[in-house]
PDB file of C-alpha atoms and ligand atoms in Angstrom:
ATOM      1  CA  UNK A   1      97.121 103.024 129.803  1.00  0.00           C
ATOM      2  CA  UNK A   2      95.091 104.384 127.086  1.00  0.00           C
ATOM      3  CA  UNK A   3      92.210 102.740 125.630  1.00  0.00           C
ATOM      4  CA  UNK A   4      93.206 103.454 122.271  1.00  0.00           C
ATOM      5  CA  UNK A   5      94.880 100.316 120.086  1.00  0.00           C
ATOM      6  CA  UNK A   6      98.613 101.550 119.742  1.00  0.00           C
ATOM      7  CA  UNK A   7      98.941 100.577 116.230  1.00  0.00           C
ATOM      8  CA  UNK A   8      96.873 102.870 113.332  1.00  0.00           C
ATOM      9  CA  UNK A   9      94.626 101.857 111.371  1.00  0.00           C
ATOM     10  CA  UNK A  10      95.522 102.699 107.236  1.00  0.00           C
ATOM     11  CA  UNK A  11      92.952 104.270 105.242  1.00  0.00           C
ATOM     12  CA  UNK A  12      94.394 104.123 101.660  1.00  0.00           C
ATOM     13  CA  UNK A  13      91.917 105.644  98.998  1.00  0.00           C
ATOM     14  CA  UNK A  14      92.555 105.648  95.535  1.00  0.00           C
ATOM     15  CA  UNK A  15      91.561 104.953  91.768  1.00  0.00           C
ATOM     16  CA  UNK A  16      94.306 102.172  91.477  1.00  0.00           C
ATOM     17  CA  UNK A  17      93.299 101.980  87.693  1.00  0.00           C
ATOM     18  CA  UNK A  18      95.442  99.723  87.668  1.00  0.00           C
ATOM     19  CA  UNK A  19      96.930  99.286  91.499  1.00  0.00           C
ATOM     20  CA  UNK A  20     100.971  99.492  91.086  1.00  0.00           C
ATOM     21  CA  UNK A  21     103.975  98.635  92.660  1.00  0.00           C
ATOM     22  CA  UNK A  22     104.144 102.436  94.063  1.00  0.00           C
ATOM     23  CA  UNK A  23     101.018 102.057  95.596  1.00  0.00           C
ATOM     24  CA  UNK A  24     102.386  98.699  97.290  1.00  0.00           C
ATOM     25  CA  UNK A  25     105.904  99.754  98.246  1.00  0.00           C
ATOM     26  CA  UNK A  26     104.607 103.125  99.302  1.00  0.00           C
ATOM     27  CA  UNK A  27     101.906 101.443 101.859  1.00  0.00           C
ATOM     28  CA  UNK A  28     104.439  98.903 102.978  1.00  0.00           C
ATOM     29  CA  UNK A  29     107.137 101.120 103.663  1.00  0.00           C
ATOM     30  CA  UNK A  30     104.687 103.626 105.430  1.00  0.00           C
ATOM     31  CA  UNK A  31     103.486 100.427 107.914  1.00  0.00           C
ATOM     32  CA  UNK A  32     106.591 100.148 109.125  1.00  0.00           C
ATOM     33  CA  UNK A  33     107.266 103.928 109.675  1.00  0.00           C
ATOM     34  CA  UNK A  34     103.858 104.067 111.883  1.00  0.00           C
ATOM     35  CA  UNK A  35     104.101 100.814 113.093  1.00  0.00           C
ATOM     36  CA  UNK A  36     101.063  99.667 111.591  1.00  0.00           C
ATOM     37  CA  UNK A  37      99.681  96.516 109.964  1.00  0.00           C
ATOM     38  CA  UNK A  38      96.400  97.373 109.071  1.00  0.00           C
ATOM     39  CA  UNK A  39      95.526  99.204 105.528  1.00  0.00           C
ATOM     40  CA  UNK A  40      91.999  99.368 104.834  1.00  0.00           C
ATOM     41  CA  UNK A  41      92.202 100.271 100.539  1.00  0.00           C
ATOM     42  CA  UNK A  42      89.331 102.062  99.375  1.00  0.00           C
ATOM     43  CA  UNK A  43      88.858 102.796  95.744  1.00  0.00           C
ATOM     44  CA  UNK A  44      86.839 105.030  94.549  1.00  0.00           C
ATOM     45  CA  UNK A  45      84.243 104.946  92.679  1.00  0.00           C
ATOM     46  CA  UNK A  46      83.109 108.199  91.439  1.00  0.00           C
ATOM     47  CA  UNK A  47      85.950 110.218  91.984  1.00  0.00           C
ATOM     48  CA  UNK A  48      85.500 113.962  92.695  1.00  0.00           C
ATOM     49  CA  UNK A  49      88.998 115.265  92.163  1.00  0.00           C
ATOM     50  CA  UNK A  50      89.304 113.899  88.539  1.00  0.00           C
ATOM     51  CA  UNK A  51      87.729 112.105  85.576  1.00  0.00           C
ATOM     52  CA  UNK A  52      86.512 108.748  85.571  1.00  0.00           C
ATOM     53  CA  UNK A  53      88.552 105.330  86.106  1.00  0.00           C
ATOM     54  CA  UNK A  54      89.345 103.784  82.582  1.00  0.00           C
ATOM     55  CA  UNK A  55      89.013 100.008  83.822  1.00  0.00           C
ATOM     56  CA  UNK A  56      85.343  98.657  85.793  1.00  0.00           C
ATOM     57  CA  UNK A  57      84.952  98.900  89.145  1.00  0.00           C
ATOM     58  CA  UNK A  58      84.867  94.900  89.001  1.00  0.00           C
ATOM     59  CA  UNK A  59      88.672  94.626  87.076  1.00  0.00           C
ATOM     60  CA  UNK A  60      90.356  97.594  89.396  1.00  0.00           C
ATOM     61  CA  UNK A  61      88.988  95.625  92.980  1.00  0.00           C
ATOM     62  CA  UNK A  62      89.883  92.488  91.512  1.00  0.00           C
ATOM     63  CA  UNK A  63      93.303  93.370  90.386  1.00  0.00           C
ATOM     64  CA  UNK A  64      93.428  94.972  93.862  1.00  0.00           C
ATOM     65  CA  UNK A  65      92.673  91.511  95.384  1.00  0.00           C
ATOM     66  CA  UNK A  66      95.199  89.881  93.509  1.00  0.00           C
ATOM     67  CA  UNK A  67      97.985  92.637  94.660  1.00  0.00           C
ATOM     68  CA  UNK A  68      97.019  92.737  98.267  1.00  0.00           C
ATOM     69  CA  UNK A  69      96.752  88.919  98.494  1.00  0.00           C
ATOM     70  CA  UNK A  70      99.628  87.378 100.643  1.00  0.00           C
ATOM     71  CA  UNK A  71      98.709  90.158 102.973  1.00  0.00           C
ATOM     72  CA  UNK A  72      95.809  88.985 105.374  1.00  0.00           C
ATOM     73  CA  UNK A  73      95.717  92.315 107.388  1.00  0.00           C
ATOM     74  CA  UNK A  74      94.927  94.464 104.083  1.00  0.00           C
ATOM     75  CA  UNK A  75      91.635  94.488 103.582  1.00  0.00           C
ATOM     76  CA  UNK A  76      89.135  96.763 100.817  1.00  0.00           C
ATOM     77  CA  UNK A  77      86.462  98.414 101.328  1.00  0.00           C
ATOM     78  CA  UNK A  78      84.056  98.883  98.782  1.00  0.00           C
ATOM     79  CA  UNK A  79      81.993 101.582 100.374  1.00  0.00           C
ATOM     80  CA  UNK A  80      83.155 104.546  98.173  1.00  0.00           C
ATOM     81  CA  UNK A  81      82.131 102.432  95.155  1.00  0.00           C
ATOM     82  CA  UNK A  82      78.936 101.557  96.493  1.00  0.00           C
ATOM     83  CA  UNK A  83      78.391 105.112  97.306  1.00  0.00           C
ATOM     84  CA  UNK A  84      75.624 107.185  95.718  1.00  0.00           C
ATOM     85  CA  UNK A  85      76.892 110.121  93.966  1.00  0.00           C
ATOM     86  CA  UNK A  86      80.611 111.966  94.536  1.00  0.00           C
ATOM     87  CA  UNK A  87      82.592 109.838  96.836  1.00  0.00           C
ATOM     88  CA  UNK A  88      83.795 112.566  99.514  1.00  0.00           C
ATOM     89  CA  UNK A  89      86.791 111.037 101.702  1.00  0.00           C
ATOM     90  CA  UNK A  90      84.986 112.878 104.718  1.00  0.00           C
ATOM     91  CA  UNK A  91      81.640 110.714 104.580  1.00  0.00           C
ATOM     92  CA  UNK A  92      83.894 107.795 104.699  1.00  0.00           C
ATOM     93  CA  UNK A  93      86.145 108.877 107.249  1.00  0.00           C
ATOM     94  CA  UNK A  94      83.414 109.904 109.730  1.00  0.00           C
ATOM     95  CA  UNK A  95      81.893 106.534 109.345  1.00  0.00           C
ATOM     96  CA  UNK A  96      85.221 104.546 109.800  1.00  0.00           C
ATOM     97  CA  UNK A  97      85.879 106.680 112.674  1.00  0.00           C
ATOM     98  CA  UNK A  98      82.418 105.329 114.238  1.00  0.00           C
ATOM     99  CA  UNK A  99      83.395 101.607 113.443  1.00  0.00           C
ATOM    100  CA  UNK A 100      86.831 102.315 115.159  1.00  0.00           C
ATOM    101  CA  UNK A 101      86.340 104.339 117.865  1.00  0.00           C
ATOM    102  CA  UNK A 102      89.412 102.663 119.542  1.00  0.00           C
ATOM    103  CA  UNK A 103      92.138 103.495 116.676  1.00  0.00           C
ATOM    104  CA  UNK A 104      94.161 106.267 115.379  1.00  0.00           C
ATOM    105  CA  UNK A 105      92.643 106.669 112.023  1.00  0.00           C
ATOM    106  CA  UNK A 106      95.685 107.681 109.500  1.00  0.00           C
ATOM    107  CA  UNK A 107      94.839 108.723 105.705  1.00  0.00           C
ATOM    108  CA  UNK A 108      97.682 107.795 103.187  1.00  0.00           C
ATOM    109  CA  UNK A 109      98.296 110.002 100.418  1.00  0.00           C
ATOM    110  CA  UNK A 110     100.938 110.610  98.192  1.00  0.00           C
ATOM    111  CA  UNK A 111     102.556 113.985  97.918  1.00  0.00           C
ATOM    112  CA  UNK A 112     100.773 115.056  95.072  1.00  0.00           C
ATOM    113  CA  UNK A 113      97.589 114.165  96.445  1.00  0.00           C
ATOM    114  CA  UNK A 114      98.453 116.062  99.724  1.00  0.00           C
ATOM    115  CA  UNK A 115      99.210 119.054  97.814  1.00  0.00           C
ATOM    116  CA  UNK A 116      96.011 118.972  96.754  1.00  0.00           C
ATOM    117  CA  UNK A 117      94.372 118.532 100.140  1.00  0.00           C
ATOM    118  CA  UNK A 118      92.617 122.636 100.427  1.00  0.00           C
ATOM    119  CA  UNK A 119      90.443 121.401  97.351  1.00  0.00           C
ATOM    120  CA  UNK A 120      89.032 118.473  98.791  1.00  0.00           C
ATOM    121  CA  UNK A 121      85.326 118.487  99.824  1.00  0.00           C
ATOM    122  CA  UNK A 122      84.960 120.035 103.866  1.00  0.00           C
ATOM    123  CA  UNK A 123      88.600 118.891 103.849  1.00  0.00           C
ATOM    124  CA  UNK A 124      89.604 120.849 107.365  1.00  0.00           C
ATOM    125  CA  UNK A 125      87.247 118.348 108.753  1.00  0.00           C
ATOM    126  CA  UNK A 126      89.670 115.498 107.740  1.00  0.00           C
ATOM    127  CA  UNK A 127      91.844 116.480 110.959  1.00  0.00           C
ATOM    128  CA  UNK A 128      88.825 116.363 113.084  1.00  0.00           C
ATOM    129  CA  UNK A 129      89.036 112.835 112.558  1.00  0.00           C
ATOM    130  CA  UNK A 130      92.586 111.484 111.529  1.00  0.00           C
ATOM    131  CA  UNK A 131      95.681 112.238 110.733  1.00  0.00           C
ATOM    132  CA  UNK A 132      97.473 112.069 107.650  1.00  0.00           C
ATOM    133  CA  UNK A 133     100.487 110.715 106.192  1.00  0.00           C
ATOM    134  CA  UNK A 134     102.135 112.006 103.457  1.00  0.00           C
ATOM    135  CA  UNK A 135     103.867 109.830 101.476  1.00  0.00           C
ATOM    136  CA  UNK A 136     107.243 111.442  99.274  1.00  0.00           C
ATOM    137  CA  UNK A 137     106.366 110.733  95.645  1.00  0.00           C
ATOM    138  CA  UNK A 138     109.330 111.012  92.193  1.00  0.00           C
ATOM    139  CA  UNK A 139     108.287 113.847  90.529  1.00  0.00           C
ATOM    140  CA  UNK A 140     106.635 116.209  93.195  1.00  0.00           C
ATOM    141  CA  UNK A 141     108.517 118.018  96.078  1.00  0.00           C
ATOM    142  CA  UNK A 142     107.550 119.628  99.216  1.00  0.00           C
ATOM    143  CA  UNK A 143     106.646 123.000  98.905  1.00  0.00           C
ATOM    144  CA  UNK A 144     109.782 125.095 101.201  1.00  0.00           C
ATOM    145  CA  UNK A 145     107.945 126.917 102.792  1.00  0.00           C
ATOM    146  CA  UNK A 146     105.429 124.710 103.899  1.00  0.00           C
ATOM    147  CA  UNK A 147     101.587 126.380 103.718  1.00  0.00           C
ATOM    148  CA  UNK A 148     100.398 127.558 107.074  1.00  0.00           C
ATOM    149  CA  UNK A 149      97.660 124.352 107.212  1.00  0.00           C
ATOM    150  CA  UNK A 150     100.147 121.973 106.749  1.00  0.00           C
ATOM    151  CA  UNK A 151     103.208 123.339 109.152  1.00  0.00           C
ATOM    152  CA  UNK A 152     101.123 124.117 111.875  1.00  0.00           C
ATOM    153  CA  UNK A 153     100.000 120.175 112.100  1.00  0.00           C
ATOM    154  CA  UNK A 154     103.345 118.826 110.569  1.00  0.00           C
ATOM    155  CA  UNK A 155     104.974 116.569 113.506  1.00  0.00           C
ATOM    156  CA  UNK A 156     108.324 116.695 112.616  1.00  0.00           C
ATOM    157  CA  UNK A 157     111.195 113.750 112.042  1.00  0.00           C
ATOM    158  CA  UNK A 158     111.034 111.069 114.718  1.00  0.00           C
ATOM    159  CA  UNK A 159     107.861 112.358 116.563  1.00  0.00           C
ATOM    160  CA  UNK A 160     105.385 109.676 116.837  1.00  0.00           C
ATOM    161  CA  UNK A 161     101.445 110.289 117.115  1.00  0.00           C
ATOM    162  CA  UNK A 162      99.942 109.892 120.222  1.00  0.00           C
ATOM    163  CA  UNK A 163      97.235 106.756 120.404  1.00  0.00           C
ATOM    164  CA  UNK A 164      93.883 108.185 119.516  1.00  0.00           C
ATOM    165  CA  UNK A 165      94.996 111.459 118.235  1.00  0.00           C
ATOM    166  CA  UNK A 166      94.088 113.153 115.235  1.00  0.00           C
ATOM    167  CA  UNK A 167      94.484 116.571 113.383  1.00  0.00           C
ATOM    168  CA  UNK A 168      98.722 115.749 112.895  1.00  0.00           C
ATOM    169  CA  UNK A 169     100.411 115.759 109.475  1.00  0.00           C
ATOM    170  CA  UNK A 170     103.095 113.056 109.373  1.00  0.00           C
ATOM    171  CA  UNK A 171     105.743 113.048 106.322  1.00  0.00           C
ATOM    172  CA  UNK A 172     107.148 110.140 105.373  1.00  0.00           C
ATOM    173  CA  UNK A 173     110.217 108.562 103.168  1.00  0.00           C
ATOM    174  CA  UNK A 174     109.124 105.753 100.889  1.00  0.00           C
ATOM    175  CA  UNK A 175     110.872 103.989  98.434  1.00  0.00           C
ATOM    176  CA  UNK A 176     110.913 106.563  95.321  1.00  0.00           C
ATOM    177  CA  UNK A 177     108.675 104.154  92.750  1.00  0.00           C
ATOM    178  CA  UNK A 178     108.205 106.591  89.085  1.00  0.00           C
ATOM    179  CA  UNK A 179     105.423 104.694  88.162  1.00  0.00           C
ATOM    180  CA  UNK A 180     102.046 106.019  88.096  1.00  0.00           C
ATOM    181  CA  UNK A 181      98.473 104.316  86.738  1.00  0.00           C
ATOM    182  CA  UNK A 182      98.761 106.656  84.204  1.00  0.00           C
ATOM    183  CA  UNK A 183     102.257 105.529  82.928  1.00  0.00           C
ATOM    184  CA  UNK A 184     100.941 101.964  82.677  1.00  0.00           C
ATOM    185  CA  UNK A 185      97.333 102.836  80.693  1.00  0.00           C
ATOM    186  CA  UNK A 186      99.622 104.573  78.116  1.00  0.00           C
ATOM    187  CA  UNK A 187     102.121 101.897  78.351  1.00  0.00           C
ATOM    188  CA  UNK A 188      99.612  99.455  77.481  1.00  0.00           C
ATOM    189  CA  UNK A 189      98.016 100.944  74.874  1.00  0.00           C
ATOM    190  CA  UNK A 190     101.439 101.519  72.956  1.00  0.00           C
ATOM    191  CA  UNK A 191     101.294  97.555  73.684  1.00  0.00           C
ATOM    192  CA  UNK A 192     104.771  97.626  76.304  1.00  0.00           C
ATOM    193  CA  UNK A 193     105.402  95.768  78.828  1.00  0.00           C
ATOM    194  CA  UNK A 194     104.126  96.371  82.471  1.00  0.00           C
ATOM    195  CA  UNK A 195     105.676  94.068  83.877  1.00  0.00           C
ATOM    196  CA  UNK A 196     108.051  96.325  86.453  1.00  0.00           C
ATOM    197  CA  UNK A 197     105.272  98.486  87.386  1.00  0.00           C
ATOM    198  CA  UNK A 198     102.927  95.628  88.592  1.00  0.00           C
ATOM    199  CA  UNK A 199     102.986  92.666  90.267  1.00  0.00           C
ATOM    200  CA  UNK A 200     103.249  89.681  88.401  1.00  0.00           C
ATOM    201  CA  UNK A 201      99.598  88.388  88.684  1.00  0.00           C
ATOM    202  CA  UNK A 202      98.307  91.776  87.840  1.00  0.00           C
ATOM    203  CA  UNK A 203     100.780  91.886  84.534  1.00  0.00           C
ATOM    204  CA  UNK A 204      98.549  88.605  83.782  1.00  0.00           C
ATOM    205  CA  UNK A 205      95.520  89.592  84.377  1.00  0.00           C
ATOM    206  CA  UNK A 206      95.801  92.938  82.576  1.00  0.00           C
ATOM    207  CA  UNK A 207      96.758  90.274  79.252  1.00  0.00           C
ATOM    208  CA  UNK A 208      93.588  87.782  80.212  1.00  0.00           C
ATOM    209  CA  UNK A 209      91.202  90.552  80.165  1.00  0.00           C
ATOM    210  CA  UNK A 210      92.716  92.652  77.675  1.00  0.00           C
ATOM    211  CA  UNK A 211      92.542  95.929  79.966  1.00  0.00           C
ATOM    212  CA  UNK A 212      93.633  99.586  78.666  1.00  0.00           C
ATOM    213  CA  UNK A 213      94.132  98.737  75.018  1.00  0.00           C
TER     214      UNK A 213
HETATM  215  P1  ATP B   1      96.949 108.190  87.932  1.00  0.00           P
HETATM  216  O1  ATP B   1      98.279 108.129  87.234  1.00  0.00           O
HETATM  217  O2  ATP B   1      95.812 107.514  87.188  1.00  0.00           O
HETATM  218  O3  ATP B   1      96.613 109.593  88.400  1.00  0.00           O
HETATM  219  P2  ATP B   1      98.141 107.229  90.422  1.00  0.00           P
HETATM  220  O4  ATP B   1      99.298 106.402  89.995  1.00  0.00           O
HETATM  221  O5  ATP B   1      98.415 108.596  90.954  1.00  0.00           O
HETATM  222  O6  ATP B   1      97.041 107.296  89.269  1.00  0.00           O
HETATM  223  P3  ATP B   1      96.033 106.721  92.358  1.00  0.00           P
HETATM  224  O7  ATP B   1      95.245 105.476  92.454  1.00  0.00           O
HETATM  225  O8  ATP B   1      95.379 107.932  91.826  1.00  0.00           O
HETATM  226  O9  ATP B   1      97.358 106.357  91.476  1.00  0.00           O
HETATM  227  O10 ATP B   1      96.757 107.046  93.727  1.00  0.00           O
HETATM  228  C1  ATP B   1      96.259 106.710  94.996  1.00  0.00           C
HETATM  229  C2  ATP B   1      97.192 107.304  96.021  1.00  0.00           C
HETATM  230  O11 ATP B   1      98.489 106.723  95.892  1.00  0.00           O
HETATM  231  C3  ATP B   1      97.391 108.818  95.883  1.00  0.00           C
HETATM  232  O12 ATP B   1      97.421 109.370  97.193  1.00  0.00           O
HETATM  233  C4  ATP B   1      98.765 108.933  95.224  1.00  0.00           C
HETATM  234  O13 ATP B   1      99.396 110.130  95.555  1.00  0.00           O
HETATM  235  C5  ATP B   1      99.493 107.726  95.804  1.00  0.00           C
HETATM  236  N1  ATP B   1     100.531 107.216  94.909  1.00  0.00           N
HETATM  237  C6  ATP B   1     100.353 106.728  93.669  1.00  0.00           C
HETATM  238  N2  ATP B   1     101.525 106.331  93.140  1.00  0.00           N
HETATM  239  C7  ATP B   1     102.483 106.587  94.057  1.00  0.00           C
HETATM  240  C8  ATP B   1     103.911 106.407  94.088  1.00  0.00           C
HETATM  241  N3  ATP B   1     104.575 105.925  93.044  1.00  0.00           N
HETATM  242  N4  ATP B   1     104.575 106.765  95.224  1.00  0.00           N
HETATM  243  C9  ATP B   1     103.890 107.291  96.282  1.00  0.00           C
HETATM  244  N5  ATP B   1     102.530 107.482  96.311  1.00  0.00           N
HETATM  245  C10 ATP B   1     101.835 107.139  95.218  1.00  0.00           C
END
């Protein structure tokens, strides 16, 4: 019996300016590919990859709160936003892997962020420590062939990873959601509704606080 904890542990990072219903149905359908109930969602604060989130760190965790709520084994992390400088998904990774030395550590990202994966900051070091799922996104398709990187750690259909292991690449199916944070910033400043691309509470607290105008 290994001593690992059969059931991976989530890392989710992202702006979530504002968090969306892709986000949600992407993560949910992706715990019950992995068998997994734990997603720890880390926004970031300063992100390295792109310009800066439109909405405060305090509106995009709270409207995070509100979306994750009825889900007691989601859980966010602040740490990229408390973070000093760029907030490199390897620093974060290396100390989550510390704190968990017992679970598989699996990054979520969508396709287009996985596509992106070569630019990311000591990135090969990523599969030193987890592995990562990739998560189909409308709009984006997988590049036939795949790169080198990503075939030689692709596990194919049906292959599960091993307890503890790390270094895989894992595609997966999710609902296809066309909504992105984007969509719903310009949305809302052409004042229409947002009300399919969020979850209700979120749709309300966008109005309250008068976000993305
Ligand atoms: P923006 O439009 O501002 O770039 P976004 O909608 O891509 O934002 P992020 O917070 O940047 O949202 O995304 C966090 C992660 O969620 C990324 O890995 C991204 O690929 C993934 N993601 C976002 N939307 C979807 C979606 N509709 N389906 C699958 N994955 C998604």
């Amino acid at each position: 019996m290994s001593e690992f904890d059969h059931t991976p542990l989530i890392v989710f990072g992202g702006t979530f300016d504002p968090v969306h219903i892709g986000h949600l149905q992407a993560v949910t359908r992706l715990c019950e590919s992995l068998n997994a109930t734990n997603v720890i969602w880390l926004p970031v604060g300063e992100p390295p990859h792109r310009s800066s989130p439109i909405a405060s760190t305090q509106h995009r965790v709270a409207m995070l709160r509100l979306a994750i709520a009825a889900q007691p084994l989601f859980t966010i992390d602040a740490r990229e936003i408390n973070r000093v400088g760029p907030s490199y998904s390897i620093l974060t990774l290396s100390e989550l892997r510390a704190e968990h030395p017992h679970r598989t550590l699996c990054l979520a990202v969508g396709l287009d962020a996985a596509l992106n994966l070569p630019s990311w900051h000591r990135w090969e070091e990523i599969f030193d420590l987890a592995g990562v799922a990739v998560m189909h996104r409308p709009g984006w398709t997988f590049p036939n062939p795949l790169p080198d990187w990503w075939r030689q750690r692709e596990t194919g259909d049906g292959v599960m990873p091993l307890p503890g292991s790390t270094g895989w690449i894992k595609s997966v199916a999710v609902p296809p959601v066309d909504v992105s944070s984007a969509d719903i910033r310009l949305d809302l400043a052409k004042k229409k509704s947002v009300e399919m691309k969020v979850p209700l509470a979120i749709a309300q607290y966008i109005r309250e606080h008068q976000l993305y105008e």
